[in-house]
Structures are given as structure tokens and as C-alpha cells.
Amino acid sequence: MKIFQTEEIRNVALIGAAKSGKTTLGESMLFEGKVINRKGSVDDKNTVSDYRQIELDRQISVHASLLHTIHEDHKINILDAPGFSDFSGDIVACVNAADTAILTVNSQAGVEATTENAWRHAAAAEAPVVFFMNQLDHNNANFDESIRQMKDYFGDKVTVVQYPVNTGEGFDSVIDLMLMKMLKYKQGGGEPEVLDIPAEEADKADKLHRALVENAAEGDEALMEKYFENDTLSLEETRTGVRLGLITRTIYPVLCGAVKHGIGVSRLMEFIVHTCPSPDKMNPRETTAGKAFHCDVKEPAALFVFKMANEQHLGEVSMIKVLGGTISEGQDMINPRNGNKERISQLFVVNGKNREKVDKVVAGDIVITIKLKEIRTNDSLMDPKVSDAGFKPIVYPEAIFTTAVKAAASTDDEKLGSVLQDMHRTDPTIIAGLSRELRQLILQCQGEYHMNTIKWYLENVHKLNVVFYSPKIPYRETITKSAKADYRHKKQSGGSGQFGEVHLMVQPYTEGYKDPTDFPVRGKEEHTLSWGGKLIFANCIVGGSIDARFMPAILKGIMERLEEGPLTGSYARDIIVYVYDGKMHPVDSNEISFKLAGRHAFSDAFKNAGPKIMEPIYDLAVRIPEDMMGACMTDLQGRRAIIMGMDSDGKYQIIKAKVPLAEMDRYSTSLSSITSGRGTFSMKYAEYSQVPSDVQTKLLKEYEESLKEEE
Ligand SMILES: Nc1nc2c(ncn2[C@@H]2O[C@H](COP(=O)(O)OP(=O)(O)OP(=O)(O)O)[C@@H](O)[C@H]2O)c(=O)[nH]1
Ligand SMILES: [Mg+2]
């Protein structure tokens, strides 16, 4: 394959609404570029992009695919992203790696929740966006209404570059406001017939052309001057203006078609080549050391791993974007994360699962490589000259869904843990780890559908049957008043016996607490507990009733009980223990006896000290469309939420609330169904607070029952 130079490369990410036609568009672009000679379809399960078994089973895109096509001797790299929000990890990777996002809109549906999701990720990555309004061959396609919605959601910089003449069955023609021509396509695609704009469209076309040229001129002073001088811009000037506006995100052009029938595809490719920026025209990338790095063949060699994948027959594959210089087979590079040397062994240009070896790639290109020694998503490989820092990492969306998971056969639990760790390598939005406190394997991801995808892989690829269940809540226990208790541990069994007696008092720990006056406090140790909160251990022994050497054993006994709280086995916290009396036996007293006496005395005192269960409370921010406020509030009230305030954000409202974690199981699924996928939320741990008494009663009962089960 020819080596393409930086200016001959365009990188686009196909993002947009679920099922709006991204994969079909990718397939059509390959067909138009003669990279394939037979066009597959998602319905026939034979597209180049959706080639994985899970994608064939479900007829949706689950993972991003890398494709490429050719137009006028330019190479267009295409990253076909999934549309469903559960796969946002890959959407984010694609918009970060590409230079322009082509955001498809289904003209029957306008702006959908998944359209907004794609937009949000493109905006976060500061990626240029070109809209492609698709599916205009449907009788209920509505171009004008979709444009209205797009302006409403994404602002006035949404700029019509093409509009359809005859939507619905038989759709074949569009007015192109940049070329000021009518393009008439054959069913199946190919180059369109270029016709004059019909008289009845002239006024509308002129008006929209003016708006386009004005928006194009706005991004650049020289163009603005030309525009004032000549009252218009040439085609080349308009292209330049739109390109600058794309880079600065001050113009979002809209093209249109019906990609299933090839309508609009060749012109979109021409637009990508002539108007979208080549990689060297993009703003420089920043390294973690704050240095700006220009995507230029003259710069030192540099590449960024934006995605990893496991491919049949190839094993682990790294998708890379070359961000500087030239990368050749056999080249040595440095990974700034660990200082390791990595040798580039093989480079492939790919189209889905088909690949072609190349010996060299130039700055701006996107290819795959294999057999790197120790590599992760977000790693950079740099020329030794500039190996002090890599590129800034992609920031993945935070997990919004948490579940506990276990293998159906407990002997598989270890394998499950390590498979999930592996999955994190190829999808950083899958986060799994064993919680020591909850004694559960906790899986976090982007939603219930994402979880089911993980399940599919576990079952079909790793032959692991798994069970998902609710994660436990990390409750805490504490006390609300002071109480005293004594405990004597005594055991006489033949030879030497065991004896220890401890009298203690417990009191809640609060800032600025006061010590009791019944006994002198001689020494105090403050322990910050690893699970949060404090334990103050006070030695109030007078007259040597317990030897100082037994105090650590008493503390140990108390600590053990704190780790497994007396009420529900959860961690206890924020307690002061005053050990003020006790007894020893000259022969039988030893550490173990005092440990046990301390533990039991503490437990007894705790139970009489108004013990309370505390639960984690989270700060929740829910972003929803205004008209869904009512339903969302009602739902939150059912979750014991306390509403803290409200903010507006354009057409959206942000509800801020404090909610108990225990009420938030599968919240992403409920919110999605209440808001038809439009609502989003984020959650952050805030504090522990006492559970209401009915909840406490329920928890105590549950714990008792679980103890019985264990017996
Ligand atoms: N009539 C018509 N159908 C289309 C068009 N484009 C795509 N489709 C159909 O719409 C469905 C979804 O197409 P895909 O290409 O899988 O859409 P996608 O955006 O890649 O979907 P995801 O990646 O799963 O979000 C398929 O049945 C396509 O055949 C079009 O222009 N016209
Ligand atoms: Mg797709």
C-alpha cells in the first residue's frame, strides 16, 4: 500500500444516534472508494465494520472499528463508533483519535438521547463536528424539523450545507449550498449528476448559501474582509472558512443523504478531503509536561495508543495514532509511563478484520500494531529524544452502574477476577475489583446494557457463567450515648487457666467531646480508622488493677470488634473507650484473656449505648430536560433523597440532592427509563449519616438471619 503523507490523510470518527446509519455509512464509503467491490449491510450481517460475533448476533455496533477508504488520492481513516451510550468508552476514544467527528442524525427522529450523548463526548474532546442527516429516503423523514431541533440543542452554528429536494421514497437529489448545484444520485450511489439549481429552489438556496458563507467568513479576519469587499466568497475561500470554523468549533456544517442507497456519500467524502482539516492543520496536542506537540512529519517520532482490542488470530492489538515524525517497523521507542523501550514489530493498515502490512507510517495516520511488550490504552511511545513526557490521556466517562458479580461455580471466582481485569485493558470503562470490606467482586460500568455485553463475553468467549447481584452497602455502626460494661474472661482447664476482667465505658466521639469526671484519664491514644472515623482509647486505670502490659491486648480485642461491628458486622467508628477498672490473676492472666475480656466488654457496652447504623450518603447531580422534572423528583423522593437545590443549564435542569447509596441500586436504568435516555447523573460520596429507625430494624433482622444461615 502507498505511504500517505500527512496532508493526504483525513481522520474521521463516525459517531451519532444509535442505529442512525454510521456502520452503513462506513460501508458505503469503502464501496465508493473501491476498497470493497461488494457493499454489505448490517441487516445481512456482512459489513466490514460490524464483524464481531456479538455484533452479528445483536445487529448493532458494540466496539469501535478502524476502516479506511480512498478519495482523490487521499486516505480517509474511519473510526466507526457504537451509538449506544453504554459504549461511551469507545465513542470517547474515537473522538479523541480522529480529527473530525461525523455525527449522524436520523432524520425520522431528530435529536435523540444518543445524538446528545455523542455530541457531549465530541464537545468534551473539542473535536470538530460535521453533521450528516441520514435516512432521508423514509417517508416520515423530516429535514426541517430535525434542523430546528439541532439548532435548539447545539446552537446557531449548526449550518446547512445541503438540503434534500425530495425526501421519502425515490429520494435522490440534494441542493448543495457550497457548490451551489443540485446533486442527483443514482440509487446505489456513485458520483452524482451535477445540475443547476431548479428555479423554484433558487430563493431558498440563495438565502441558505448566504448564511453559510457568512458563517464561513466569521472565523477569519482576512476572509471577513474579502466577504465585505465582494459580498461573497469563492468556493475555495468558503472551504477555508469552514475548515477554520470546524477547528475552532464555531461552525457545524450539515450534509445529508441516505447512505443505505449510497446517496450523499461520494460528496461527503469530497467534503472530508477538501474541507475537513488534515491532521497537521489541527491544534497541537499537549504532553503531560505541558509541551505543545504539532502533528508534523518533521517532529520527532511519537504515537498515542487510543484503544486496545483483542482480535482473533492476532491477539492483543493496539490502535495507534502517529502524532509526530515517521514510524517504521523495527523502530525503538520509549514509553514515558515506565521508561520501557518498545520495538515496533509490525504495522498494519486495517479495514475491520482485514489487514495489510505496511513498513512505515507518517504523522497523522491511524494504524494498528501488535506485540508490544507492556502497553496500555492512553500510553504514548516517543522518540528517545522527547521521551520525558507522553500525550495527555483520554478522560473516560465515570462509571454510572455498579453491581456485584460472582462465578456460578465458586471455583471460577479467581478466573473471573482476572478476566475482568483483562477486559479493563481493552475497555477502560469496565472497572472491577474485590472489595475487602464487602467481600464481593464489584463491577462498575456504563449501564445495564454494558453489563449484559460483559456477560456475553464472559459466557461465550471465556466460558464463565456468572451471577450479577446487588452490591452490599458499606454500613457503619456507632453509638449515641455512653454506657458501661464489665466482662470477666475465666477458663479453668487442667493446668494453667485464663483470667482477665475489664471494666470500661464507651462514649460517642464528636469534635470537642468532654471526658467523664467519674475517673481520672491518665493516657489517651487516638486511632484514625482506615474505614473512616476515629477510636479514642483511654487508659483510666488507677491502683494497678490492670497491668499496663495488658492494655495493648485490650485495645486489640476492641479493634477486632470494631472491624466487625456488634450490630450488623459492619465497621464501627467514632467511639471513645475508657478502660477504668479490672482484675488480674497472679498466675492465669495473660494477653489472650484480656483481649477476649476487652472484646466482650466493648460489645456489651456498645449494645447499651444507643447503637446506630450509619449509611453512606452521596451528593447526586441529575441533569434532565425541564419537562421531566416532575417524574424525576417523584422518583428521587421515593429514594429518601433530600433535594439540596436546582440549577438550569440551557434546556436542562440540574437537580442536586443528597441520597443514601442504599437507594441507588440500578439508578442509571431507572433514570434512563424515566427520561427516555435523556437524563444523566453523577454521584460522589459525601458523608455517613444515621439510617431511619425502620431501616435499622430491617437491617438488624437481615443480619440475624444471615448469621443463622451461616450456622
Ligand atoms: N432506509 C434506510 N435505512 C438505513 C439507512 N442507513 C442505515 N439504515 C438502516 O438502519 C439500520 C441501522 O444502521 P447501522 O448502520 O447499523 O446504524 P449504526 O448507526 O451503525 O448503529 P449502531 O452502531 O448500532 O448505533 C440498519 O438496518 C440499516 O440498514 C438509510 O439511509 N436509509
Ligand atoms: Mg454501527
mmCIF file with all atom_site columns, N, CA, C and O in Angstrom, residues 13 79 91-99 121 124-125 127 285 304 306 321 392-395:
data_model
loop_
_atom_site.group_PDB
_atom_site.id
_atom_site.type_symbol
_atom_site.label_atom_id
_atom_site.label_alt_id
_atom_site.label_comp_id
_atom_site.label_asym_id
_atom_site.label_entity_id
_atom_site.label_seq_id
_atom_site.pdbx_PDB_ins_code
_atom_site.Cartn_x
_atom_site.Cartn_y
_atom_site.Cartn_z
_atom_site.occupancy
_atom_site.B_iso_or_equiv
_atom_site.pdbx_formal_charge
_atom_site.auth_seq_id
_atom_site.auth_comp_id
_atom_site.auth_asym_id
_atom_site.auth_atom_id
_atom_site.pdbx_PDB_model_num
ATOM 1  N N  . ALA A 1 13  ? -14.265 10.272 12.773 1.00 0.00 ? 13  ALA A N  1
ATOM 2  C CA . ALA A 1 13  ? -14.954 9.327  13.659 1.00 0.00 ? 13  ALA A CA 1
ATOM 3  C C  . ALA A 1 13  ? -16.420 9.387  13.298 1.00 0.00 ? 13  ALA A C  1
ATOM 4  O O  . ALA A 1 13  ? -16.985 10.473 13.187 1.00 0.00 ? 13  ALA A O  1
ATOM 5  N N  . LEU A 1 79  ? -13.146 5.839  11.914 1.00 0.00 ? 79  LEU A N  1
ATOM 6  C CA . LEU A 1 79  ? -13.371 5.107  13.169 1.00 0.00 ? 79  LEU A CA 1
ATOM 7  C C  . LEU A 1 79  ? -14.871 5.019  13.355 1.00 0.00 ? 79  LEU A C  1
ATOM 8  O O  . LEU A 1 79  ? -15.540 6.027  13.627 1.00 0.00 ? 79  LEU A O  1
ATOM 9  N N  . ILE A 1 91  ? -16.765 5.595  22.120 1.00 0.00 ? 91  ILE A N  1
ATOM 10 C CA . ILE A 1 91  ? -17.101 6.870  21.463 1.00 0.00 ? 91  ILE A CA 1
ATOM 11 C C  . ILE A 1 91  ? -16.038 7.900  21.847 1.00 0.00 ? 91  ILE A C  1
ATOM 12 O O  . ILE A 1 91  ? -15.508 8.623  21.005 1.00 0.00 ? 91  ILE A O  1
ATOM 13 N N  . VAL A 1 92  ? -15.704 7.923  23.123 1.00 0.00 ? 92  VAL A N  1
ATOM 14 C CA . VAL A 1 92  ? -14.711 8.870  23.621 1.00 0.00 ? 92  VAL A CA 1
ATOM 15 C C  . VAL A 1 92  ? -13.345 8.626  22.971 1.00 0.00 ? 92  VAL A C  1
ATOM 16 O O  . VAL A 1 92  ? -12.662 9.556  22.535 1.00 0.00 ? 92  VAL A O  1
ATOM 17 N N  . ALA A 1 93  ? -12.955 7.343  22.874 1.00 0.00 ? 93  ALA A N  1
ATOM 18 C CA . ALA A 1 93  ? -11.663 7.022  22.255 1.00 0.00 ? 93  ALA A CA 1
ATOM 19 C C  . ALA A 1 93  ? -11.645 7.509  20.799 1.00 0.00 ? 93  ALA A C  1
ATOM 20 O O  . ALA A 1 93  ? -10.656 8.090  20.337 1.00 0.00 ? 93  ALA A O  1
ATOM 21 N N  . CYS A 1 94  ? -12.740 7.297  20.074 1.00 0.00 ? 94  CYS A N  1
ATOM 22 C CA . CYS A 1 94  ? -12.788 7.668  18.651 1.00 0.00 ? 94  CYS A CA 1
ATOM 23 C C  . CYS A 1 94  ? -12.727 9.181  18.452 1.00 0.00 ? 94  CYS A C  1
ATOM 24 O O  . CYS A 1 94  ? -11.999 9.658  17.583 1.00 0.00 ? 94  CYS A O  1
ATOM 25 N N  . VAL A 1 95  ? -13.487 9.941  19.240 1.00 0.00 ? 95  VAL A N  1
ATOM 26 C CA . VAL A 1 95  ? -13.448 11.395 19.022 1.00 0.00 ? 95  VAL A CA 1
ATOM 27 C C  . VAL A 1 95  ? -12.098 11.983 19.422 1.00 0.00 ? 95  VAL A C  1
ATOM 28 O O  . VAL A 1 95  ? -11.686 13.005 18.895 1.00 0.00 ? 95  VAL A O  1
ATOM 29 N N  . ASN A 1 96  ? -11.416 11.311 20.320 1.00 0.00 ? 96  ASN A N  1
ATOM 30 C CA . ASN A 1 96  ? -10.084 11.794 20.688 1.00 0.00 ? 96  ASN A CA 1
ATOM 31 C C  . ASN A 1 96  ? -9.044  11.491 19.620 1.00 0.00 ? 96  ASN A C  1
ATOM 32 O O  . ASN A 1 96  ? -8.105  12.257 19.439 1.00 0.00 ? 96  ASN A O  1
ATOM 33 N N  . ALA A 1 97  ? -9.203  10.364 18.940 1.00 0.00 ? 97  ALA A N  1
ATOM 34 C CA . ALA A 1 97  ? -8.192  9.985  17.953 1.00 0.00 ? 97  ALA A CA 1
ATOM 35 C C  . ALA A 1 97  ? -8.428  10.656 16.602 1.00 0.00 ? 97  ALA A C  1
ATOM 36 O O  . ALA A 1 97  ? -7.482  11.008 15.897 1.00 0.00 ? 97  ALA A O  1
ATOM 37 N N  . ALA A 1 98  ? -9.696  10.843 16.243 1.00 0.00 ? 98  ALA A N  1
ATOM 38 C CA . ALA A 1 98  ? -9.987  11.410 14.924 1.00 0.00 ? 98  ALA A CA 1
ATOM 39 C C  . ALA A 1 98  ? -9.757  12.913 14.939 1.00 0.00 ? 98  ALA A C  1
ATOM 40 O O  . ALA A 1 98  ? -9.607  13.514 15.999 1.00 0.00 ? 98  ALA A O  1
ATOM 41 N N  . ASP A 1 99  ? -9.722  13.514 13.744 1.00 0.00 ? 99  ASP A N  1
ATOM 42 C CA . ASP A 1 99  ? -9.611  14.962 13.681 1.00 0.00 ? 99  ASP A CA 1
ATOM 43 C C  . ASP A 1 99  ? -10.984 15.603 13.523 1.00 0.00 ? 99  ASP A C  1
ATOM 44 O O  . ASP A 1 99  ? -11.197 16.722 13.970 1.00 0.00 ? 99  ASP A O  1
ATOM 45 N N  . HIS A 1 121 ? -19.687 14.022 24.024 1.00 0.00 ? 121 HIS A N  1
ATOM 46 C CA . HIS A 1 121 ? -18.322 13.489 24.021 1.00 0.00 ? 121 HIS A CA 1
ATOM 47 C C  . HIS A 1 121 ? -17.439 14.214 23.005 1.00 0.00 ? 121 HIS A C  1
ATOM 48 O O  . HIS A 1 121 ? -16.259 14.434 23.257 1.00 0.00 ? 121 HIS A O  1
ATOM 49 N N  . ALA A 1 124 ? -16.522 17.478 24.604 1.00 0.00 ? 124 ALA A N  1
ATOM 50 C CA . ALA A 1 124 ? -15.513 17.328 25.656 1.00 0.00 ? 124 ALA A CA 1
ATOM 51 C C  . ALA A 1 124 ? -14.125 17.148 25.048 1.00 0.00 ? 124 ALA A C  1
ATOM 52 O O  . ALA A 1 124 ? -13.130 17.595 25.608 1.00 0.00 ? 124 ALA A O  1
ATOM 53 N N  . ALA A 1 125 ? -14.064 16.496 23.888 1.00 0.00 ? 125 ALA A N  1
ATOM 54 C CA . ALA A 1 125 ? -12.767 16.276 23.230 1.00 0.00 ? 125 ALA A CA 1
ATOM 55 C C  . ALA A 1 125 ? -12.395 17.459 22.335 1.00 0.00 ? 125 ALA A C  1
ATOM 56 O O  . ALA A 1 125 ? -11.360 17.448 21.678 1.00 0.00 ? 125 ALA A O  1
ATOM 57 N N  . ALA A 1 127 ? -13.612 18.229 19.576 1.00 0.00 ? 127 ALA A N  1
ATOM 58 C CA . ALA A 1 127 ? -13.482 17.740 18.197 1.00 0.00 ? 127 ALA A CA 1
ATOM 59 C C  . ALA A 1 127 ? -14.381 18.544 17.262 1.00 0.00 ? 127 ALA A C  1
ATOM 60 O O  . ALA A 1 127 ? -15.512 18.862 17.611 1.00 0.00 ? 127 ALA A O  1
ATOM 61 N N  . ARG A 1 285 ? -1.262  18.927 20.024 1.00 0.00 ? 285 ARG A N  1
ATOM 62 C CA . ARG A 1 285 ? -1.631  18.136 21.212 1.00 0.00 ? 285 ARG A CA 1
ATOM 63 C C  . ARG A 1 285 ? -0.690  18.494 22.344 1.00 0.00 ? 285 ARG A C  1
ATOM 64 O O  . ARG A 1 285 ? 0.481   18.766 22.108 1.00 0.00 ? 285 ARG A O  1
ATOM 65 N N  . PHE A 1 304 ? 0.353   7.631  19.907 1.00 0.00 ? 304 PHE A N  1
ATOM 66 C CA . PHE A 1 304 ? -0.544  7.537  21.057 1.00 0.00 ? 304 PHE A CA 1
ATOM 67 C C  . PHE A 1 304 ? -1.447  6.321  20.885 1.00 0.00 ? 304 PHE A C  1
ATOM 68 O O  . PHE A 1 304 ? -2.002  6.111  19.808 1.00 0.00 ? 304 PHE A O  1
ATOM 69 N N  . PHE A 1 306 ? -4.751  4.832  21.473 1.00 0.00 ? 306 PHE A N  1
ATOM 70 C CA . PHE A 1 306 ? -6.074  5.314  21.918 1.00 0.00 ? 306 PHE A CA 1
ATOM 71 C C  . PHE A 1 306 ? -7.048  4.188  22.169 1.00 0.00 ? 306 PHE A C  1
ATOM 72 O O  . PHE A 1 306 ? -8.102  4.394  22.748 1.00 0.00 ? 306 PHE A O  1
ATOM 73 N N  . LYS A 1 321 ? -2.399  6.305  16.900 1.00 0.00 ? 321 LYS A N  1
ATOM 74 C CA . LYS A 1 321 ? -2.352  7.447  16.006 1.00 0.00 ? 321 LYS A CA 1
ATOM 75 C C  . LYS A 1 321 ? -0.933  7.997  16.058 1.00 0.00 ? 321 LYS A C  1
ATOM 76 O O  . LYS A 1 321 ? -0.400  8.254  17.143 1.00 0.00 ? 321 LYS A O  1
ATOM 77 N N  . LYS A 1 392 ? -1.315  13.840 26.748 1.00 0.00 ? 392 LYS A N  1
ATOM 78 C CA . LYS A 1 392 ? -2.363  13.864 27.782 1.00 0.00 ? 392 LYS A CA 1
ATOM 79 C C  . LYS A 1 392 ? -3.339  12.720 27.556 1.00 0.00 ? 392 LYS A C  1
ATOM 80 O O  . LYS A 1 392 ? -3.750  12.466 26.428 1.00 0.00 ? 392 LYS A O  1
ATOM 81 N N  . PRO A 1 393 ? -3.734  12.042 28.625 1.00 0.00 ? 393 PRO A N  1
ATOM 82 C CA . PRO A 1 393 ? -4.592  10.871 28.459 1.00 0.00 ? 393 PRO A CA 1
ATOM 83 C C  . PRO A 1 393 ? -6.035  11.229 28.092 1.00 0.00 ? 393 PRO A C  1
ATOM 84 O O  . PRO A 1 393 ? -6.491  12.333 28.363 1.00 0.00 ? 393 PRO A O  1
ATOM 85 N N  . ILE A 1 394 ? -6.694  10.287 27.481 1.00 0.00 ? 394 ILE A N  1
ATOM 86 C CA . ILE A 1 394 ? -8.138  10.403 27.242 1.00 0.00 ? 394 ILE A CA 1
ATOM 87 C C  . ILE A 1 394 ? -8.823  10.266 28.598 1.00 0.00 ? 394 ILE A C  1
ATOM 88 O O  . ILE A 1 394 ? -8.462  9.397  29.388 1.00 0.00 ? 394 ILE A O  1
ATOM 89 N N  . VAL A 1 395 ? -9.787  11.120 28.851 1.00 0.00 ? 395 VAL A N  1
ATOM 90 C CA . VAL A 1 395 ? -10.530 11.000 30.106 1.00 0.00 ? 395 VAL A CA 1
ATOM 91 C C  . VAL A 1 395 ? -11.842 10.266 29.809 1.00 0.00 ? 395 VAL A C  1
ATOM 92 O O  . VAL A 1 395 ? -12.661 10.728 29.032 1.00 0.00 ? 395 VAL A O  1
#
